[in-house]
PDB file of C-alpha atoms in Angstrom:
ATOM      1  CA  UNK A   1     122.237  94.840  75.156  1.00  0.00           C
ATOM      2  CA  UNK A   2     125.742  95.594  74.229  1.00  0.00           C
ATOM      3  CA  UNK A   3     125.416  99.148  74.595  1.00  0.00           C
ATOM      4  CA  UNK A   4     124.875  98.651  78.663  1.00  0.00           C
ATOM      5  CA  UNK A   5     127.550  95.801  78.936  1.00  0.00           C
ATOM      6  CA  UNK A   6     129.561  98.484  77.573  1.00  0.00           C
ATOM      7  CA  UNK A   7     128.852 101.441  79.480  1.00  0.00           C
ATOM      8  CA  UNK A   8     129.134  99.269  82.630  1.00  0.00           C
ATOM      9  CA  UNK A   9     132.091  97.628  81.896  1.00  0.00           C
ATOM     10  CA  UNK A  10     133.449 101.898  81.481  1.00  0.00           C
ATOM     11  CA  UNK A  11     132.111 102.642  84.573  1.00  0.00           C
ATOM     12  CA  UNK A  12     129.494 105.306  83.326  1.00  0.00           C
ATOM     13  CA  UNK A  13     127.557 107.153  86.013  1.00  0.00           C
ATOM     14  CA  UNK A  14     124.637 105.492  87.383  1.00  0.00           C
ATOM     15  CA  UNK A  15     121.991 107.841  85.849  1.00  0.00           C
ATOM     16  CA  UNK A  16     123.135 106.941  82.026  1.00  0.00           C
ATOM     17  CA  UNK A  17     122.890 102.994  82.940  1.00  0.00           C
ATOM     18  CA  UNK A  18     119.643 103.575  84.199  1.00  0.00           C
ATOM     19  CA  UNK A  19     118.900 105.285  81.166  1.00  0.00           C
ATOM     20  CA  UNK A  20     120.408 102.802  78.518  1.00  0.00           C
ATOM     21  CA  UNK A  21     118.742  99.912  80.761  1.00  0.00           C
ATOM     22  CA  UNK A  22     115.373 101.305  80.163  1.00  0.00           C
ATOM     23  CA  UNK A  23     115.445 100.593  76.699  1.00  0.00           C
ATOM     24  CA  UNK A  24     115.842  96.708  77.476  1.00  0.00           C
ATOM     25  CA  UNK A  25     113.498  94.499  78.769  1.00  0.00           C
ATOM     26  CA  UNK A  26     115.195  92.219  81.563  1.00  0.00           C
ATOM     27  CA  UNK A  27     114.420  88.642  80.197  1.00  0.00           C
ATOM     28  CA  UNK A  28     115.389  89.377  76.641  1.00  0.00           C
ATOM     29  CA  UNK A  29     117.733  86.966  75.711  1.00  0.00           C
ATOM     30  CA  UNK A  30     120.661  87.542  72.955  1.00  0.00           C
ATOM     31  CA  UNK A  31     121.868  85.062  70.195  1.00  0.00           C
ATOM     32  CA  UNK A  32     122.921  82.806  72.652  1.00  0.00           C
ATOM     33  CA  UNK A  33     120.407  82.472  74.754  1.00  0.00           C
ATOM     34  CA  UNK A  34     121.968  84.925  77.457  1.00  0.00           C
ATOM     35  CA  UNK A  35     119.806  87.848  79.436  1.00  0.00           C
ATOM     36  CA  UNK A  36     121.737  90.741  80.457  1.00  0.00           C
ATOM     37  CA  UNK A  37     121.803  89.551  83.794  1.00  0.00           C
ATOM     38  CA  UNK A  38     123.871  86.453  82.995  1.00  0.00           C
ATOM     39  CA  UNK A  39     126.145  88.950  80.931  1.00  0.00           C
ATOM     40  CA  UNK A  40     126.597  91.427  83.844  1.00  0.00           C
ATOM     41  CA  UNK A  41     127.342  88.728  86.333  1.00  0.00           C
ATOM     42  CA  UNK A  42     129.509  86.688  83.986  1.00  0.00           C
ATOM     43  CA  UNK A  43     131.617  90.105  83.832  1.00  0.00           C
ATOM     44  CA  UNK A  44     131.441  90.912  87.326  1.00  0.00           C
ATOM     45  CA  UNK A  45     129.625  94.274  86.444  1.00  0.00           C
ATOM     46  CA  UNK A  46     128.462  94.754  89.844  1.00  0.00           C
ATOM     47  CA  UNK A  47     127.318  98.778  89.599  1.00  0.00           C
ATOM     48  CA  UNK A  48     125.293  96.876  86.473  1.00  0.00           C
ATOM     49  CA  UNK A  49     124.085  93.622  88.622  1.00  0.00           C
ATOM     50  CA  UNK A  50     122.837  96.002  90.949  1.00  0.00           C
ATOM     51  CA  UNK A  51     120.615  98.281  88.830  1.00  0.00           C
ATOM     52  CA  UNK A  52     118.940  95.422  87.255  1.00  0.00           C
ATOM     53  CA  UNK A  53     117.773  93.530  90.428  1.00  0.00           C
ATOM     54  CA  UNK A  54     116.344  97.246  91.541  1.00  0.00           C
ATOM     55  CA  UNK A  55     114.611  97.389  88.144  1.00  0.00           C
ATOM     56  CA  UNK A  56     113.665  93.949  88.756  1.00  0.00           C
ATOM     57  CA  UNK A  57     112.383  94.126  92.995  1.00  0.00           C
ATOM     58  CA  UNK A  58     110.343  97.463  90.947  1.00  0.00           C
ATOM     59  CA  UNK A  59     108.810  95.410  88.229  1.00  0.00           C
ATOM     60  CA  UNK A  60     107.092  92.703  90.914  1.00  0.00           C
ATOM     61  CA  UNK A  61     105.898  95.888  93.374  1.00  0.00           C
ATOM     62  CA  UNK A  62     104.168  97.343  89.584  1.00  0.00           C
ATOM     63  CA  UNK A  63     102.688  93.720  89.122  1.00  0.00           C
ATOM     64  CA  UNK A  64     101.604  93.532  92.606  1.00  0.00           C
ATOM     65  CA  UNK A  65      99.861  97.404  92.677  1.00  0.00           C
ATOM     66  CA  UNK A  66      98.295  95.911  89.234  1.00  0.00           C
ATOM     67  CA  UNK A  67      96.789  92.547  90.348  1.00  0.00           C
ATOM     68  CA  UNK A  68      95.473  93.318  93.825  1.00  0.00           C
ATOM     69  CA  UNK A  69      94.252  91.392  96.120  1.00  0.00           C
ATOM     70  CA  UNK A  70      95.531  90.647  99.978  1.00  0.00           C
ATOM     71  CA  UNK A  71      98.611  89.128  99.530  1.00  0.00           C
ATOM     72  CA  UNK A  72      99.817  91.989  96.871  1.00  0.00           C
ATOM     73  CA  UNK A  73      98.640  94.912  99.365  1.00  0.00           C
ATOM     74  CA  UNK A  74     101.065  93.024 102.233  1.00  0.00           C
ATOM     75  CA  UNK A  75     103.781  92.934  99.692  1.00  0.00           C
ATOM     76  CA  UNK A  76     103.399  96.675  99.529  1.00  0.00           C
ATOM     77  CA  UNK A  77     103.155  97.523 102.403  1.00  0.00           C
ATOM     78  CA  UNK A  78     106.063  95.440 103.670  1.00  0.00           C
ATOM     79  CA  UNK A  79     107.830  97.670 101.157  1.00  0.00           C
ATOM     80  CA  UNK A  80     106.886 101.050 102.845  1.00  0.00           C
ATOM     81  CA  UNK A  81     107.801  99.920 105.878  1.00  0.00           C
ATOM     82  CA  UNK A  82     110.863  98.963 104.435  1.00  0.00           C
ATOM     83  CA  UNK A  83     111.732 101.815 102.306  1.00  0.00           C
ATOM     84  CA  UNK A  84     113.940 103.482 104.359  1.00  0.00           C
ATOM     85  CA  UNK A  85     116.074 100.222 103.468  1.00  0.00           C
ATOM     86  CA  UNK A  86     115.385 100.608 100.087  1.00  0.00           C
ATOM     87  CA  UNK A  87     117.874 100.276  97.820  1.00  0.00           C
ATOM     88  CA  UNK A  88     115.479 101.757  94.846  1.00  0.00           C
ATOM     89  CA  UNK A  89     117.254 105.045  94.025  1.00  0.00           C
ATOM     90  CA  UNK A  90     113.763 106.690  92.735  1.00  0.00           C
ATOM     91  CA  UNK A  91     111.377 106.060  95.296  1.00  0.00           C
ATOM     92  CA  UNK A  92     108.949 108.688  94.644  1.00  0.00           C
ATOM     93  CA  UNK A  93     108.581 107.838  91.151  1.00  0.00           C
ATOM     94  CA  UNK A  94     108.564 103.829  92.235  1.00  0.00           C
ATOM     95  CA  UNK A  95     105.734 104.975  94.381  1.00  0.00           C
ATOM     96  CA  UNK A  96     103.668 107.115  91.972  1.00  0.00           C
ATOM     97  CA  UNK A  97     103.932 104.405  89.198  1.00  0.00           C
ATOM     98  CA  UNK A  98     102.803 101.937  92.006  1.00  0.00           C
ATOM     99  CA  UNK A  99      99.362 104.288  92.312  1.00  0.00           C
ATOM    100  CA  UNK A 100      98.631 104.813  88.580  1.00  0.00           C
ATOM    101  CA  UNK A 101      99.222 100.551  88.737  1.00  0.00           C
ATOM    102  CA  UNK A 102      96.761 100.350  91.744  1.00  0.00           C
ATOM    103  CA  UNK A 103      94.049 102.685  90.415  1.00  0.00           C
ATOM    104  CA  UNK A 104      94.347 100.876  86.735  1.00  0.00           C
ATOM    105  CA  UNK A 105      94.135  97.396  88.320  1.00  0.00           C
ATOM    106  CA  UNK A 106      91.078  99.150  91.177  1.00  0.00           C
ATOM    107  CA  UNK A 107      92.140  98.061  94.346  1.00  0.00           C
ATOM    108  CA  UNK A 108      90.945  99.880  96.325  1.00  0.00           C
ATOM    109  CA  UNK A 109      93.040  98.855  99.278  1.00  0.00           C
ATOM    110  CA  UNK A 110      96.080  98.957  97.918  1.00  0.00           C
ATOM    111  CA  UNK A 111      94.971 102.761  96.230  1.00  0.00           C
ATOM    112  CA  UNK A 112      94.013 103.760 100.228  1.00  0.00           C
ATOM    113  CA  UNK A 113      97.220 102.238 101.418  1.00  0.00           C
ATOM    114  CA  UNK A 114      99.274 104.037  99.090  1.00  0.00           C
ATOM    115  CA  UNK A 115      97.598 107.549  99.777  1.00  0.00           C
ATOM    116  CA  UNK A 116      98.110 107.391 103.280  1.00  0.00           C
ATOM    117  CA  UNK A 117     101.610 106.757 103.229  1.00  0.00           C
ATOM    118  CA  UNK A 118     102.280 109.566 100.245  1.00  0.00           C
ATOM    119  CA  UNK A 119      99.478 112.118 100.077  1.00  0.00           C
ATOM    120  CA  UNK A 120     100.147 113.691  96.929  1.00  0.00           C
ATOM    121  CA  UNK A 121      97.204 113.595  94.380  1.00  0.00           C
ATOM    122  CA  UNK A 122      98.444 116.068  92.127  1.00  0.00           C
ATOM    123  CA  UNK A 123     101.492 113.675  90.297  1.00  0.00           C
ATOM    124  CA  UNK A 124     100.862 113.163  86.537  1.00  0.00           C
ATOM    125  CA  UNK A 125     102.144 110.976  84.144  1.00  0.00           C
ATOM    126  CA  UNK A 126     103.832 111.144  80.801  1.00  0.00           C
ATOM    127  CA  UNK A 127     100.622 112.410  79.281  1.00  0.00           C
ATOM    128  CA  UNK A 128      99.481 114.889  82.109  1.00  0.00           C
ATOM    129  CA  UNK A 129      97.111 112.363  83.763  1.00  0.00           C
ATOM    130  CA  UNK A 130      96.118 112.515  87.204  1.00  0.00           C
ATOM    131  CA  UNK A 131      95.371 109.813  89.285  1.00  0.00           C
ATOM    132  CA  UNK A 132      91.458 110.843  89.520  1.00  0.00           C
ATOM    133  CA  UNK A 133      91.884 110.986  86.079  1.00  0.00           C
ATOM    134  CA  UNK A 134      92.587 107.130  86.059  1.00  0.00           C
ATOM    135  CA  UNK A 135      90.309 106.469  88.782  1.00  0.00           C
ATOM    136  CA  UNK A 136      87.405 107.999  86.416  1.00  0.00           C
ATOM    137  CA  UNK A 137      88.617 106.119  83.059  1.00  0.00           C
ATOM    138  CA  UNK A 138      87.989 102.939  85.127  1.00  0.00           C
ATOM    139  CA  UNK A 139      84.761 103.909  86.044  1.00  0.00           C
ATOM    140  CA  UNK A 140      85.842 103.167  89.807  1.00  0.00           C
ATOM    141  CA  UNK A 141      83.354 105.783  91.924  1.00  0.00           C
ATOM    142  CA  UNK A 142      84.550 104.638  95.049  1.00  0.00           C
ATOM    143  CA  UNK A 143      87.873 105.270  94.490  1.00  0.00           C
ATOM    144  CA  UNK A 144      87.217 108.799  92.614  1.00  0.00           C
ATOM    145  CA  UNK A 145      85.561 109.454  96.258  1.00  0.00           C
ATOM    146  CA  UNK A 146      88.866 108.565  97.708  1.00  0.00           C
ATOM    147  CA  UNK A 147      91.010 110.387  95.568  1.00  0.00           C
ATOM    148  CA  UNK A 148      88.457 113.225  95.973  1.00  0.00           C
ATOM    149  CA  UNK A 149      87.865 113.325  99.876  1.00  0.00           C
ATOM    150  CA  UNK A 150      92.336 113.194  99.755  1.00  0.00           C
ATOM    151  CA  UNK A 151      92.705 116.437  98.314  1.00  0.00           C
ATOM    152  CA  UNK A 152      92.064 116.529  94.560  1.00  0.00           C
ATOM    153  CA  UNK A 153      91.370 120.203  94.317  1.00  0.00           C
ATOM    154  CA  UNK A 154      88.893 122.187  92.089  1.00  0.00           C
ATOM    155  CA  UNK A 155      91.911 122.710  89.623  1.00  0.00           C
ATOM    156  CA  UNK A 156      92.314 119.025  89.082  1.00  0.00           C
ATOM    157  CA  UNK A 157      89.252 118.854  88.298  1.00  0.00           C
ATOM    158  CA  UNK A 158      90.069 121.128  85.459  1.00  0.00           C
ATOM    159  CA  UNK A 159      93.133 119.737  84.945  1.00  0.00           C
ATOM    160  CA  UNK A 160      93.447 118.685  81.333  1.00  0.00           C
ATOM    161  CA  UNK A 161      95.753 116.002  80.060  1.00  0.00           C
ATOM    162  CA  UNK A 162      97.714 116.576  76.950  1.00  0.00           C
ATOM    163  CA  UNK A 163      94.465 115.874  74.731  1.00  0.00           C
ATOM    164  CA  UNK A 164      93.169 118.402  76.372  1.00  0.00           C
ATOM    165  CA  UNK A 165      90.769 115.974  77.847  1.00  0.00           C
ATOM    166  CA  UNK A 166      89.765 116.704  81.816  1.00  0.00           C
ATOM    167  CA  UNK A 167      88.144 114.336  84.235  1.00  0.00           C
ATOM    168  CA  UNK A 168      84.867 115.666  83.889  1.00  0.00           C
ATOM    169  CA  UNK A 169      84.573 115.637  79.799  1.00  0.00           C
ATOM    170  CA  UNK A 170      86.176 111.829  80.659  1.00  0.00           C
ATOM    171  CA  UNK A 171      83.394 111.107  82.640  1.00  0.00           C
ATOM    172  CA  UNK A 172      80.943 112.717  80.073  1.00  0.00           C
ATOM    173  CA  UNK A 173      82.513 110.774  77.145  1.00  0.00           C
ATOM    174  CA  UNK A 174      82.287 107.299  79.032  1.00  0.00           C
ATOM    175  CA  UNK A 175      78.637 108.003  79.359  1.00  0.00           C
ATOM    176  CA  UNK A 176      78.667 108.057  82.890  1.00  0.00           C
ATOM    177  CA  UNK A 177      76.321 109.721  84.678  1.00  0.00           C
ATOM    178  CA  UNK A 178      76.082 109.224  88.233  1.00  0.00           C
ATOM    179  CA  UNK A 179      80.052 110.128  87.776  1.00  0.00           C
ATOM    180  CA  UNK A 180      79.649 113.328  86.553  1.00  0.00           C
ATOM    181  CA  UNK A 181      77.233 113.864  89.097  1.00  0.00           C
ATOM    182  CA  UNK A 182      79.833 113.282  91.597  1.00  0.00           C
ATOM    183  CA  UNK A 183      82.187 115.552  89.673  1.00  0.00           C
ATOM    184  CA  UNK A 184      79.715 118.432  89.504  1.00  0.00           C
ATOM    185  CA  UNK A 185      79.184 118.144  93.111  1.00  0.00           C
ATOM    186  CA  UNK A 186      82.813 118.026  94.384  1.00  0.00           C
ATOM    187  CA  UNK A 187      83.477 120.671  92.418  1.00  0.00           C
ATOM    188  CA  UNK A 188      80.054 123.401  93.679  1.00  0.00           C
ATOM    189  CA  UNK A 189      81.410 121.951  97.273  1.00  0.00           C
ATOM    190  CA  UNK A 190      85.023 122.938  96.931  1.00  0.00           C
ATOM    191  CA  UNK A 191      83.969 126.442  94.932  1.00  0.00           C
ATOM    192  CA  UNK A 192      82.014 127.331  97.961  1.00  0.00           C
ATOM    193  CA  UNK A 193      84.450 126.610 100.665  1.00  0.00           C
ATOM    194  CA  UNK A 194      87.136 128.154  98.929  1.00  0.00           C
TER     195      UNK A 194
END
């Protein structure tokens, strides 16, 4: 914690606080009972005070892509409206990590809203997963539908993570059928149009 009081207090650029404050989670308190929150306003750090209430406004959109449910999907989309606004300097990532959140917790409403306001399928994460990747772990065939009928192409469908595991062996490991049935047949539909 008192490597980022530190770097604040020198006025490091924003990119290496953002980096130090990832190591720390928010509401971890020190010896004295202190988060770094109470440190950085007790020093006035405002570059710092600012960077952890962005973390912060992030960490209850993730929560609210991950439980669901109607109130959660107006919180989100109150955000998109609002992005422009935004203070959150990574808004493309904020909004990819708020999918993978969405598909892992299936809503479905919240996975549709998000797709229509950013229409890219093909993001990964840190291990080369694909959304439709995630949306076939859960077992979720309405949402691999969705994901599917948005534009995951042929080569995600290939696509293999850094297992070397792709969507279709997923489906074929988690025993389920009917999904690589809908797999096989995305994939004949998309090889023939294309």
């Amino acid at each position: 914690m008192t490597h980022v009081i530190n770097a604040a207090e020198r006025a490091l650029e924003k990119d290496i606080l953002c980096k130090l404050l990832d190591k720390y989670d928010l509401l971890s308190e020190n010896e004295q009972g202190q988060t770094i929150l109470h440190l950085a306003v007790r020093g006035g750090l405002e570059n710092l005070i600012d960077l952890i209430l962005e973390r912060h406004a992030k960490l209850e959109l993730w929560q609210a892509a991950c439980r669901g449910g109607y109130k959660n999907k107006k919180l989100i989309e109150t955000w998109l409206k609002d992005r422009a606004n935004s203070k959150l300097c990574d808004e493309d990532d904020t909004v990819k990590e708020l999918l993978f959140a969405a598909i892992q917790g299936q809503d479905f409403q919240i996975v549709k809203l998000l797709i229509e306001k950013r229409t890219w399928i093909d993001i990964q994460d840190e291990e080369y997963r694909t959304p439709l990747f995630w949306a076939i772990k859960t077992g979720n065939r309405k949402m691999v539908d969705l994901l599917l009928h948005h534009g995951s192409s042929t080569e995600l469908l290939e696509h293999k993570d850094k297992y070397g595991v792709n969507p279709l062996l997923l489906a074929a490991d988690n025993c389920d059928c009917g999904m690589v049935k809908l797999l096989l047949e995305k994939k004949s539909k998309r090889e023939c149009l294309g």
